[in-house]
Coordinates of C-alpha atoms in Angstrom, one line a residue:
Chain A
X1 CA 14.0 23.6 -15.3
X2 CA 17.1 22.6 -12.8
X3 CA 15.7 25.2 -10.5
X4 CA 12.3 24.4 -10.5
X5 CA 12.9 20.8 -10.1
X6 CA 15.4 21.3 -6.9
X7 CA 12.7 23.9 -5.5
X8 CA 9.8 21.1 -5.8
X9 CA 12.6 18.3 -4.2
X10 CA 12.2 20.9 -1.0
X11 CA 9.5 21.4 -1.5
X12 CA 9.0 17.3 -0.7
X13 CA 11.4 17.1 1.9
X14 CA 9.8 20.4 4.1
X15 CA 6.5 18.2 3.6
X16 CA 8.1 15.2 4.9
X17 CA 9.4 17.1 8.2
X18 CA 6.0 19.3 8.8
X19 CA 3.9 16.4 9.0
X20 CA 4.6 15.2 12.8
X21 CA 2.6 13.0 14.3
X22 CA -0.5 12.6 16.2
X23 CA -1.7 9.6 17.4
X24 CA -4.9 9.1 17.0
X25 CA -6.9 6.5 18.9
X26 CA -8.7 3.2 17.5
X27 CA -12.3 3.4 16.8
X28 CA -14.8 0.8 18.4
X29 CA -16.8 -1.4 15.7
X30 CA -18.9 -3.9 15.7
X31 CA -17.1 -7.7 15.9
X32 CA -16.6 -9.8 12.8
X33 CA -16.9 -13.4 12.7
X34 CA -13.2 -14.7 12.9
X35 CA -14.2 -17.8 10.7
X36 CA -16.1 -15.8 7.7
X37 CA -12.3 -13.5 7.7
X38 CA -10.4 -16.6 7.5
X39 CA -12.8 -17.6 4.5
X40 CA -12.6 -14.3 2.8
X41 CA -9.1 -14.4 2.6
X42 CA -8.4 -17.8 1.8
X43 CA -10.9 -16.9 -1.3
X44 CA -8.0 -14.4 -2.1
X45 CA -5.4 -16.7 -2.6
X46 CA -6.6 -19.9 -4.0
X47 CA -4.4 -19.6 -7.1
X48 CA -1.3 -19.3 -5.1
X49 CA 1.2 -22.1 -3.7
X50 CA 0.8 -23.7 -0.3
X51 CA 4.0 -22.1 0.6
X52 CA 2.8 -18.7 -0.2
X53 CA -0.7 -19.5 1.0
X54 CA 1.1 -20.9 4.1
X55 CA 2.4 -17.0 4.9
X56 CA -1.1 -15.8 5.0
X57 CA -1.5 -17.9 8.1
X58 CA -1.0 -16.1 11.3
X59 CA 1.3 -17.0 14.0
X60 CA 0.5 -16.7 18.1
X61 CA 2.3 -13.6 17.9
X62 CA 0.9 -12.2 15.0
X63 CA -2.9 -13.2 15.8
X64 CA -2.5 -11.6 19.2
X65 CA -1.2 -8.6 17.8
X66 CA -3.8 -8.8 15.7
X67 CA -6.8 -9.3 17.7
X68 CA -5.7 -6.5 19.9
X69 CA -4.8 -3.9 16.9
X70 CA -0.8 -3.9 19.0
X71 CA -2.5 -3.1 22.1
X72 CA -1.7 -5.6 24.2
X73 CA -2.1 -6.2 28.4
X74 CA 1.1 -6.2 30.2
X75 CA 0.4 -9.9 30.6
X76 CA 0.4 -10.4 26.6
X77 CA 3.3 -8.5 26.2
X78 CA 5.5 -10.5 28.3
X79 CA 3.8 -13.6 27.1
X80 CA 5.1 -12.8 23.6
X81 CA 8.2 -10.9 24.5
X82 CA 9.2 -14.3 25.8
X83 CA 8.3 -16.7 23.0
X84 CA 10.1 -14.6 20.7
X85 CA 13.4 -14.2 22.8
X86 CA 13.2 -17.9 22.8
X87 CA 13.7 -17.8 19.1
X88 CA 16.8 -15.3 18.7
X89 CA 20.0 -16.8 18.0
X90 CA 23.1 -15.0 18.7
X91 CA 26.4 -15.5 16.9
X92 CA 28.3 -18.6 17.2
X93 CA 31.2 -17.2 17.3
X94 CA 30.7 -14.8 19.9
X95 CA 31.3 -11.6 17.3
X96 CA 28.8 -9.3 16.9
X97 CA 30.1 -6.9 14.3
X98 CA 30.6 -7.6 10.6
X99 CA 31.3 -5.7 7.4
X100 CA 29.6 -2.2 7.6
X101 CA 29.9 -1.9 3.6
X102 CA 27.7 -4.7 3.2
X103 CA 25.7 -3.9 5.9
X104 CA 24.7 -0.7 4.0
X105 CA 23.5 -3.0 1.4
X106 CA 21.6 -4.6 3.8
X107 CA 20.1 -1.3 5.2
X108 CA 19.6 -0.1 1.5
X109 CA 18.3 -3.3 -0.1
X110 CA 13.8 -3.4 -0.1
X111 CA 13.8 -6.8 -2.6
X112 CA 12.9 -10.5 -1.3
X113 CA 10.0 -12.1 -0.2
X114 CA 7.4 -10.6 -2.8
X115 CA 5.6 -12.3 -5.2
X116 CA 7.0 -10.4 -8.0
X117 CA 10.3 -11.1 -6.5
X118 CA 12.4 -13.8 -8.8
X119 CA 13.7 -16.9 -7.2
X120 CA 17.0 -16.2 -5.7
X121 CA 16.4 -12.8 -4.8
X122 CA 18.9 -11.9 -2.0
X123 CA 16.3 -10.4 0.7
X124 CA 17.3 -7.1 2.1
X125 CA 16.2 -5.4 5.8
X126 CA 15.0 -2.6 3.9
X127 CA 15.7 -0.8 6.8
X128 CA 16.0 2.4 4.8
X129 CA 11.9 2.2 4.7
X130 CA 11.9 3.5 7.7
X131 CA 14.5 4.9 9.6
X132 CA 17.1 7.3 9.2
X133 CA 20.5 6.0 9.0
X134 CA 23.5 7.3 7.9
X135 CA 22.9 11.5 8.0
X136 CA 23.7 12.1 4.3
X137 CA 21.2 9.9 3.2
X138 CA 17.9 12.2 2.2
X139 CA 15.5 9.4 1.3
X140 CA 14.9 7.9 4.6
X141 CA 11.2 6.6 6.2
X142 CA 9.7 7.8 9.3
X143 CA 8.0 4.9 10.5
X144 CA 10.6 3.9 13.1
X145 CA 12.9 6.9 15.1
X146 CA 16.1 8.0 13.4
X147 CA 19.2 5.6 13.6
X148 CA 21.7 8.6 13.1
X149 CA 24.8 8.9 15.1
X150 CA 23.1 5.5 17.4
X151 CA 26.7 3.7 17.7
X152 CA 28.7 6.9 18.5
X153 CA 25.9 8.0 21.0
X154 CA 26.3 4.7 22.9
X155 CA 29.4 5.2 22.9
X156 CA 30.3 1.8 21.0
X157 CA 28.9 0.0 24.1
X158 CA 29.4 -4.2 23.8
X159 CA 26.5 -4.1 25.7
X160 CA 23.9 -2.3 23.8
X161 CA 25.5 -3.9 20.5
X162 CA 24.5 -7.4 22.0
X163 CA 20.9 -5.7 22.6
X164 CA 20.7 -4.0 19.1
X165 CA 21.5 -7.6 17.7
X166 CA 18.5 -9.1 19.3
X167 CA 16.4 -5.9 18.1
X168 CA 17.1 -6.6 14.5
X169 CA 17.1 -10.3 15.0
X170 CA 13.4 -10.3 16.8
X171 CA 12.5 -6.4 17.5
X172 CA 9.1 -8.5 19.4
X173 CA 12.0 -9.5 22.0
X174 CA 12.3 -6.6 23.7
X175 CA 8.8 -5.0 22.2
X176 CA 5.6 -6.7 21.8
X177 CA 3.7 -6.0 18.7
X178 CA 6.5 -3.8 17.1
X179 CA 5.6 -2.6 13.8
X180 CA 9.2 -3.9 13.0
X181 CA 10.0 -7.1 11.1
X182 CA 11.4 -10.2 13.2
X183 CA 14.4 -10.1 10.8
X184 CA 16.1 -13.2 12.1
X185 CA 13.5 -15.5 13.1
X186 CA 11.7 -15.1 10.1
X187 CA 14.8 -16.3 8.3
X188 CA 14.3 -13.1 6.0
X189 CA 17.9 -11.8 7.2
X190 CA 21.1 -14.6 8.0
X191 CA 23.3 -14.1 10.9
X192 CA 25.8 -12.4 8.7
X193 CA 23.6 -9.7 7.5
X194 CA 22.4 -9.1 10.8
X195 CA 26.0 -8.4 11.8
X196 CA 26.4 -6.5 8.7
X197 CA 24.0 -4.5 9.5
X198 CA 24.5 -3.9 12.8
X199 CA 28.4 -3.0 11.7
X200 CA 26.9 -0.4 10.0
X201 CA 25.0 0.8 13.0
X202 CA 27.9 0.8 15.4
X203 CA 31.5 0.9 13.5
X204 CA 33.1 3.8 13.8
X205 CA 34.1 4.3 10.5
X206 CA 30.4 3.7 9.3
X207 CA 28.4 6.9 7.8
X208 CA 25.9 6.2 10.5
X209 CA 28.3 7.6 13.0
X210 CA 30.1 10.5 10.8
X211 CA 28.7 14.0 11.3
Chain B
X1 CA 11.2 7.6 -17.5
X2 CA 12.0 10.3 -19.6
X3 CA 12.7 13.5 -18.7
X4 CA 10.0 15.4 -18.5
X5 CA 8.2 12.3 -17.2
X6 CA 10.1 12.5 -14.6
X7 CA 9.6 16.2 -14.1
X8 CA 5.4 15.3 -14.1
X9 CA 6.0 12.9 -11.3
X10 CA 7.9 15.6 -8.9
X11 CA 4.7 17.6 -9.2
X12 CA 2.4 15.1 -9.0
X13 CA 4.0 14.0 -5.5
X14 CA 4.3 17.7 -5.0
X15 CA 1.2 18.5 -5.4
X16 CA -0.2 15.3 -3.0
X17 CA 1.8 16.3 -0.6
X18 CA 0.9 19.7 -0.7
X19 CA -2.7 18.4 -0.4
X20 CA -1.6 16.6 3.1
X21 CA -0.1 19.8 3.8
X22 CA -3.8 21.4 4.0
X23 CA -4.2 24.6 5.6
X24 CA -0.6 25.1 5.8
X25 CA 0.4 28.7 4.9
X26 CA 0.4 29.4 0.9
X27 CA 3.3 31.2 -0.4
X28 CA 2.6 32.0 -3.9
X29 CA 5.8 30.9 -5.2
X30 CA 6.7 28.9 -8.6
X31 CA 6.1 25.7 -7.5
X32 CA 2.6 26.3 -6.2
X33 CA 1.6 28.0 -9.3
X34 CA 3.4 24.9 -11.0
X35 CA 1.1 22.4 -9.0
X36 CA -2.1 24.6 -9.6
X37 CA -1.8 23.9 -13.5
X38 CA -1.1 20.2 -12.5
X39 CA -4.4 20.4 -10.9
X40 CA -6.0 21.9 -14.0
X41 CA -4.6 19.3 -16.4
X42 CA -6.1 16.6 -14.6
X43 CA -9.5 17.6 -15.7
X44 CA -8.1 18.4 -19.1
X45 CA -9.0 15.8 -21.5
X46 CA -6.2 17.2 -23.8
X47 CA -3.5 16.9 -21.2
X48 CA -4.2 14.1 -19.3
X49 CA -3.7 11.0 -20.7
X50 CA -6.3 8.8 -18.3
X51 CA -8.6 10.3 -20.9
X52 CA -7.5 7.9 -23.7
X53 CA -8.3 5.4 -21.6
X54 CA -11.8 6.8 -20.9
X55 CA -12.5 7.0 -24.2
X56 CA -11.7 3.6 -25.0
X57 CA -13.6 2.2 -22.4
X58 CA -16.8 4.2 -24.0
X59 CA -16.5 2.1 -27.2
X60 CA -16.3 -0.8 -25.1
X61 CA -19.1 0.0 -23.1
X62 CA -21.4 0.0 -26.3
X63 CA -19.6 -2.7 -28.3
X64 CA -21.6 -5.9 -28.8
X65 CA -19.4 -9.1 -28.0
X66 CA -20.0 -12.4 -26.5
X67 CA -21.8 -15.2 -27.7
X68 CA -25.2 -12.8 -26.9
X69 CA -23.8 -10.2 -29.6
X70 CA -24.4 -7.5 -27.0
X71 CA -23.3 -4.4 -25.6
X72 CA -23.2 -3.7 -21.7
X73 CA -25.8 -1.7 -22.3
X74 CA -27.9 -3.5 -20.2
X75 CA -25.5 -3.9 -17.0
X76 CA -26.9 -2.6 -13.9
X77 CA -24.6 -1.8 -11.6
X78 CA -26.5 -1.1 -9.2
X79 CA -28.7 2.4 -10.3
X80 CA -30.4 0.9 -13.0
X81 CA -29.5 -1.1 -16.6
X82 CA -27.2 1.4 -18.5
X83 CA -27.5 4.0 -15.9
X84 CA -24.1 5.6 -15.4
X85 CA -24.5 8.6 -13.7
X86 CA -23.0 8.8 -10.0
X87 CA -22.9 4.6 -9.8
X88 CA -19.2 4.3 -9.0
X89 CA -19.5 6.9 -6.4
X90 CA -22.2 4.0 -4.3
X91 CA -19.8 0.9 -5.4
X92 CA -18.8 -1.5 -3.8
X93 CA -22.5 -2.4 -3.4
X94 CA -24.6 -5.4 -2.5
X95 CA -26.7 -7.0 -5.7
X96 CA -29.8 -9.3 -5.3
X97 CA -29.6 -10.8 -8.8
X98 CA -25.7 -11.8 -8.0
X99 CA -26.5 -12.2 -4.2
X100 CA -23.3 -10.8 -3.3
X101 CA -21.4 -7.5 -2.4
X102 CA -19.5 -7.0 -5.9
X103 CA -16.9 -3.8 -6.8
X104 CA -17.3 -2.1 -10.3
X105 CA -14.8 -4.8 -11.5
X106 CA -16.6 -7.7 -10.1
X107 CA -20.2 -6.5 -11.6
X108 CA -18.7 -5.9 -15.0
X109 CA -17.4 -9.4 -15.0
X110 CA -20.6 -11.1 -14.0
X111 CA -22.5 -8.8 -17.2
X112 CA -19.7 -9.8 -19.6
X113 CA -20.5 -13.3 -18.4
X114 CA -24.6 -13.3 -17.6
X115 CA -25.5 -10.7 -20.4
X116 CA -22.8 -11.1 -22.8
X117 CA -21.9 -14.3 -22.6
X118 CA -18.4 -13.4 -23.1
X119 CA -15.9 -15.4 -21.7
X120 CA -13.7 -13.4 -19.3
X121 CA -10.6 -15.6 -19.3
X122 CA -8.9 -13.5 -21.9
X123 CA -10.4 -9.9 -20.2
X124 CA -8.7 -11.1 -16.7
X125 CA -5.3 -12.0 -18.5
X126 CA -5.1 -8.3 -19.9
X127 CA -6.9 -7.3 -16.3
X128 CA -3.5 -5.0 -16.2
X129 CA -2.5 -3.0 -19.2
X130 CA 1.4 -3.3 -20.0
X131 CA 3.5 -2.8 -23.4
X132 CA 1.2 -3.0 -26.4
X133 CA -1.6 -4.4 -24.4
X134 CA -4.7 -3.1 -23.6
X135 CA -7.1 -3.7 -20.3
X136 CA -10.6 -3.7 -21.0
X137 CA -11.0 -3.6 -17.6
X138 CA -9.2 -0.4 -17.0
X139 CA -10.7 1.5 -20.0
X140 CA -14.3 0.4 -18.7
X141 CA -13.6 1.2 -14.9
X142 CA -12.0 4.6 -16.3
X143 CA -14.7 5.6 -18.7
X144 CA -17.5 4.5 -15.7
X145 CA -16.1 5.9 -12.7
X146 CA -15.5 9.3 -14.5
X147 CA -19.0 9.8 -15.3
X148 CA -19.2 9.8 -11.1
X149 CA -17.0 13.0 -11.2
X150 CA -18.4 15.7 -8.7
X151 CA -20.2 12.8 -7.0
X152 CA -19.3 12.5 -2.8
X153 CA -18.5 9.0 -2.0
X154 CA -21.5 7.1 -0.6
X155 CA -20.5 3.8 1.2
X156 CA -23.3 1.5 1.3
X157 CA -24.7 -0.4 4.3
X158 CA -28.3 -0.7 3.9
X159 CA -28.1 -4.4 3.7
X160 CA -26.9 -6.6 6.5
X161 CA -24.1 -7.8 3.8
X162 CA -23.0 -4.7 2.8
X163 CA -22.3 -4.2 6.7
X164 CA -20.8 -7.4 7.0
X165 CA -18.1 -6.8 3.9
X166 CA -17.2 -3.5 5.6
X167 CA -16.4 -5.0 8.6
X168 CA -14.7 -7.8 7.6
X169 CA -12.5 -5.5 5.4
X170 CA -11.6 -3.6 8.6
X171 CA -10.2 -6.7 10.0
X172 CA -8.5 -7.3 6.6
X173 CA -6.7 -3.9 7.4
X174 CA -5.6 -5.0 10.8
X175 CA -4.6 -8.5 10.1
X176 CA -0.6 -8.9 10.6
X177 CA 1.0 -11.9 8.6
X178 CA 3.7 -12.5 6.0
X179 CA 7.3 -12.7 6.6
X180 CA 7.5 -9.2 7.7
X181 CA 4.5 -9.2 10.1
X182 CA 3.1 -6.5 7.7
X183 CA -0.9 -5.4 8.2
X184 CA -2.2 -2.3 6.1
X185 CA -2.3 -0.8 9.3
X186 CA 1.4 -1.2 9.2
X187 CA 1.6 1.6 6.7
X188 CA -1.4 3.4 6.7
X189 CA -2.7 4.2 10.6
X190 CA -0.6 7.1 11.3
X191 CA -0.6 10.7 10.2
X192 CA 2.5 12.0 8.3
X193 CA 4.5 8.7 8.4
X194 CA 6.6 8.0 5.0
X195 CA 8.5 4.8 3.4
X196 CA 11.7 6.2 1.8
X197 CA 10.1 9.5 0.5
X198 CA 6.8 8.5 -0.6
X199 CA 4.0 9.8 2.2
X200 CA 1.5 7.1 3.4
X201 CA -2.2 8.0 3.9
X202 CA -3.6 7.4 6.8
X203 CA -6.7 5.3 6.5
X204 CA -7.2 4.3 10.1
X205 CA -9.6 7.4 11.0
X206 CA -12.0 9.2 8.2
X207 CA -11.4 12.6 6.3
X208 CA -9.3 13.9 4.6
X209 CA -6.7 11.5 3.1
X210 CA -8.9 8.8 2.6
X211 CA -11.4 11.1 1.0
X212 CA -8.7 12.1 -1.6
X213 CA -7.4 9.0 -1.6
X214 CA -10.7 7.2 -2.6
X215 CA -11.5 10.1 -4.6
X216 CA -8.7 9.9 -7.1
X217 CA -8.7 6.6 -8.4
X218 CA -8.9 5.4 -11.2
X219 CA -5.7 6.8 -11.4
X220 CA -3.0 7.8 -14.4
X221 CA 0.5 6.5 -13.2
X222 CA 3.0 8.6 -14.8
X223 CA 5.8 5.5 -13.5
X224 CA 4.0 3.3 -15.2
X225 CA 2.5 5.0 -18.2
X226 CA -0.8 3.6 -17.5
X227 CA -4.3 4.3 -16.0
X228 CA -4.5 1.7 -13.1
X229 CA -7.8 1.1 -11.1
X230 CA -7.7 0.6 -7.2
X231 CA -7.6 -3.2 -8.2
X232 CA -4.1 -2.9 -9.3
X233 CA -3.3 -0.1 -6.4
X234 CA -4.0 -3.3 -4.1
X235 CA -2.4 -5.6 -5.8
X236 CA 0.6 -3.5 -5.1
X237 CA 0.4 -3.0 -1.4
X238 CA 0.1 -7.0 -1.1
X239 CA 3.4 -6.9 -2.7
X240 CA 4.9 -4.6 -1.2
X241 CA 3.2 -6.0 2.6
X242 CA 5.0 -9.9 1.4
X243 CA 1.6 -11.0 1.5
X244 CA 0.6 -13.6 -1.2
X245 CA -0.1 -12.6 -4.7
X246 CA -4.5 -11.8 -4.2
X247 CA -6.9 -12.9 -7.0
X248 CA -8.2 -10.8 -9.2
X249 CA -11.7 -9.0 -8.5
X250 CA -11.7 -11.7 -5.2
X251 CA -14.4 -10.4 -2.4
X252 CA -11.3 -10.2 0.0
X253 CA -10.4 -6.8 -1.9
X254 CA -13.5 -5.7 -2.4
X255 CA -14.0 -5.7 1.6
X256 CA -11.1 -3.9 2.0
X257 CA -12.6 -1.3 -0.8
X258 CA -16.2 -1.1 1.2
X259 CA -13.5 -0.2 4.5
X260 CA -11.5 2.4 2.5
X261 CA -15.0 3.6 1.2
X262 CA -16.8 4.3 4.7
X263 CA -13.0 6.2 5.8
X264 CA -13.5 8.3 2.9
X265 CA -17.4 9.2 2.9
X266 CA -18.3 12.1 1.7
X267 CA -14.7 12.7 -0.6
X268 CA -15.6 14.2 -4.2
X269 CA -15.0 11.7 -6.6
X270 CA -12.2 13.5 -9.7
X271 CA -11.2 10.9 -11.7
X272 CA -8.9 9.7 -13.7
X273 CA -6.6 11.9 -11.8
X274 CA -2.9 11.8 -12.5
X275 CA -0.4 10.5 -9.9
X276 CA 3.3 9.2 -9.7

């Protein structure tokens, strides 16, 4: 039983690693009326409350990324890399780093912001979904490039920790229709987690940066 | 989860992601062999337990209720009153009576109510099954859809509103909103990607994984001891996308059911299969 169940766990993770990717391109369809879309899904949430309803309503950022399926011109992309640079706050303080133990809860934590979610519920980055962090950790996503080793291989550069901040605080900032959450300006993450987090990504003693 | 429970759902995501694994060289080793019989038990009444659920929803089916005193008998959805046979596999479909584009869940609602004359309040409050209480929707989606078993899927777009659903729920799939900036596309419009460990179809191009995707619900969720419906499936990826809670059997999901549909046309239809 123990030996079957640790051969089909491999059996999982060789999966996870053979299927690389190919992008594939977007198909051409015909147009939809914007206003009949707008109806359909306001039909979906007439039960729910305005603030809820309020998060089905699309931002410039998100309705250009959505018109253009994240394809945007080099003119859109700087149009929205600025708005949302605008947005990012850095630490008043001037210190970038914070607790990489509780930044690890951060990384590790998927709850908040769903409507099965009970009020309170301290919201995570979930950043786990998707990336690879610390190298011991097997149950990583692959949406977003592995975060392995990424303090220690830039060399625990002030620099790029100031630009890793304004990634997780508005990942639009630097890239215009990232599939990555605008942690900070979408007040899902505080200040303090972000620098939680980012601890984790560039303190030394952090499991990100062990072997 | 128990034990072996747990055991089940290691083959079960196994044996998906074997599926996504394709033509990938076939070593005849224990664990293949292990997710061949998982394969065989789904279309074992006796081992898999979406076939209760089946079975209740045939009582259902031919149980009169409502203020008519009725059966369903006399539902058409969409091949005829009472005619079963390969009609999930053409669903979500445009009716003229209705005058709208309705999903199996949506056109058993309007019999309960036009044939029937059952109010449905108390059917959409049990619309998921939990501890101790039964869905009449899932047994009746279970017991229809399985009689569409061998069936290809076959979107429909004969009329101008069946076209008009399936592209609106294409733009559905692309819409970006929520706190996270979360489309389905977000997930599901790349090959091979994964969240944690569990693999994401990829429903932006047709074939494969939509087909078996599409073809495999109604499912029996072994996490949740429960046969779910793709109602319930979507109702989940809302959640988990920080989009608002959706309504019940609202045309919003349905669209997004005609897109899936037309991504996996053609995928054999095996249900209630047995997943995670």
């Amino acid at each position: 039983m123990v030996s079957f169940s640790s051969k089909l766990i491999r059996t999982l993770l060789v999966c996870g690693i053979a299927l690389t990717v190919t992008s594939v391109d977007a198909q051409d369809r015909p147009p939809v009326d914007p206003a009949k879309v707008d109806a359909l899904i306001d039909g979906m949430f007439t039960r729910v409350s305005p603030e809820w309803r309020a998060r089905a309503v699309l931002d410039d950022t998100q309705r250009t990324c959505t018109d253009r399926r994240n394809q945007v011109s080099g003119a859109e992309a700087e149009a929205i890399q600025a708005r949302e640079r605008a947005s990012v706050v850095l630490p008043p303080d001037g210190n970038f780093l914070g607790d990489w133990r509780k930044g690890f809860q951060v990384a590790n934590n998927g709850r908040g912001f769903q409507f099965s979610d009970p009020a309170g519920t301290v919201a995570g980055g979930n950043c786990y979904a998707c990336h690879q962090m610390s190298p011991k950790e097997v149950s990583f996503g692959t949406l977003g490039p592995s975060l392995a080793g990424y303090g220690r291989e830039r060399n625990y550069d002030p620099e790029l920790i100031r630009d890793a901040y304004i990634k997780i605080f508005n990942a639009q900032a630097a890239v215009a229709c990232s599939n990555m959450p605008r942690f900070g300006s979408s007040k899902v993450l505080t200040i303090e987690q972000i620098k939680d987090v980012l601890a984790y990504l560039f303190d030394r003693q952090s499991p990100v940066n062990q072997p | 989860m128990n034990r072996m429970g747990r055991l089940i759902a290691l083959v079960v995501a196994a044996a998906t992601c074997a599926g996504l694994m394709g033509a990938m060289a076939q070593t005849q080793d224990e664990s293949e062999r292990e997710i061949e019989r998982y394969r065989a038990m789904i279309n074992d009444p006796m081992a898999n337990p979406g076939y209760l659920a089946v079975d209740r929803g045939e009582v259902l089916w031919a149980q009169a209720r409502g203020t008519k005193a009725v059966s369903l008998e006399a539902c058409d959805l969409g091949e005829g009153p009472g005619k079963l046979e390969g009609a999930y596999a053409k669903l979500p479909r445009y009716f003229a009576d209705a005058d709208r584009v309705m999903d199996l869940e949506q056109r058993l609602l309007w019999c309960m109510e036009k044939i029937q004359g059952l109010d449905t309040a108390d059917v959409i409050r049990r619309r998921f099954s939990g501890p101790g209480r039964a869905s009449d929707m899932e047994d009746l989606v279970a017991f229809i859809a399985n009689k569409s078993n061998g069936t290809p899927i076959q979107p429909q777009n004969a009329h101008p509103r069946e076209r008009e659903m399936t592209a609106m729920g294409e733009a559905l799939f692309y819409r970006r909103a929520g706190v996270l900036d979360f489309s389905c596309a977000t997930c599901h419009a790349e090959p091979g990607k994964r969240i944690r460990l569990q693999g994401l179809p990829d429903f932006s191009t047709p074939g494969k994984q939509a087909q078996e995707t599409m073809g495999s619900w109604p499912t029996y969720r072994v996490s949740q001891s429960a046969l779910r419906t793709m109602q319930h499936r979507l109702w989940d990826c809302f959640r988990q996308q920080r989009w608002p809670e959706p309504a019940y059997a609202s045309d919003g999901l349905t669209a997004l059911q005609m897109f899936l549909n037309v991504q996996a046309a053609g995928g054999e239809i095996t249900v209630p299969s047995i997943k995670r």
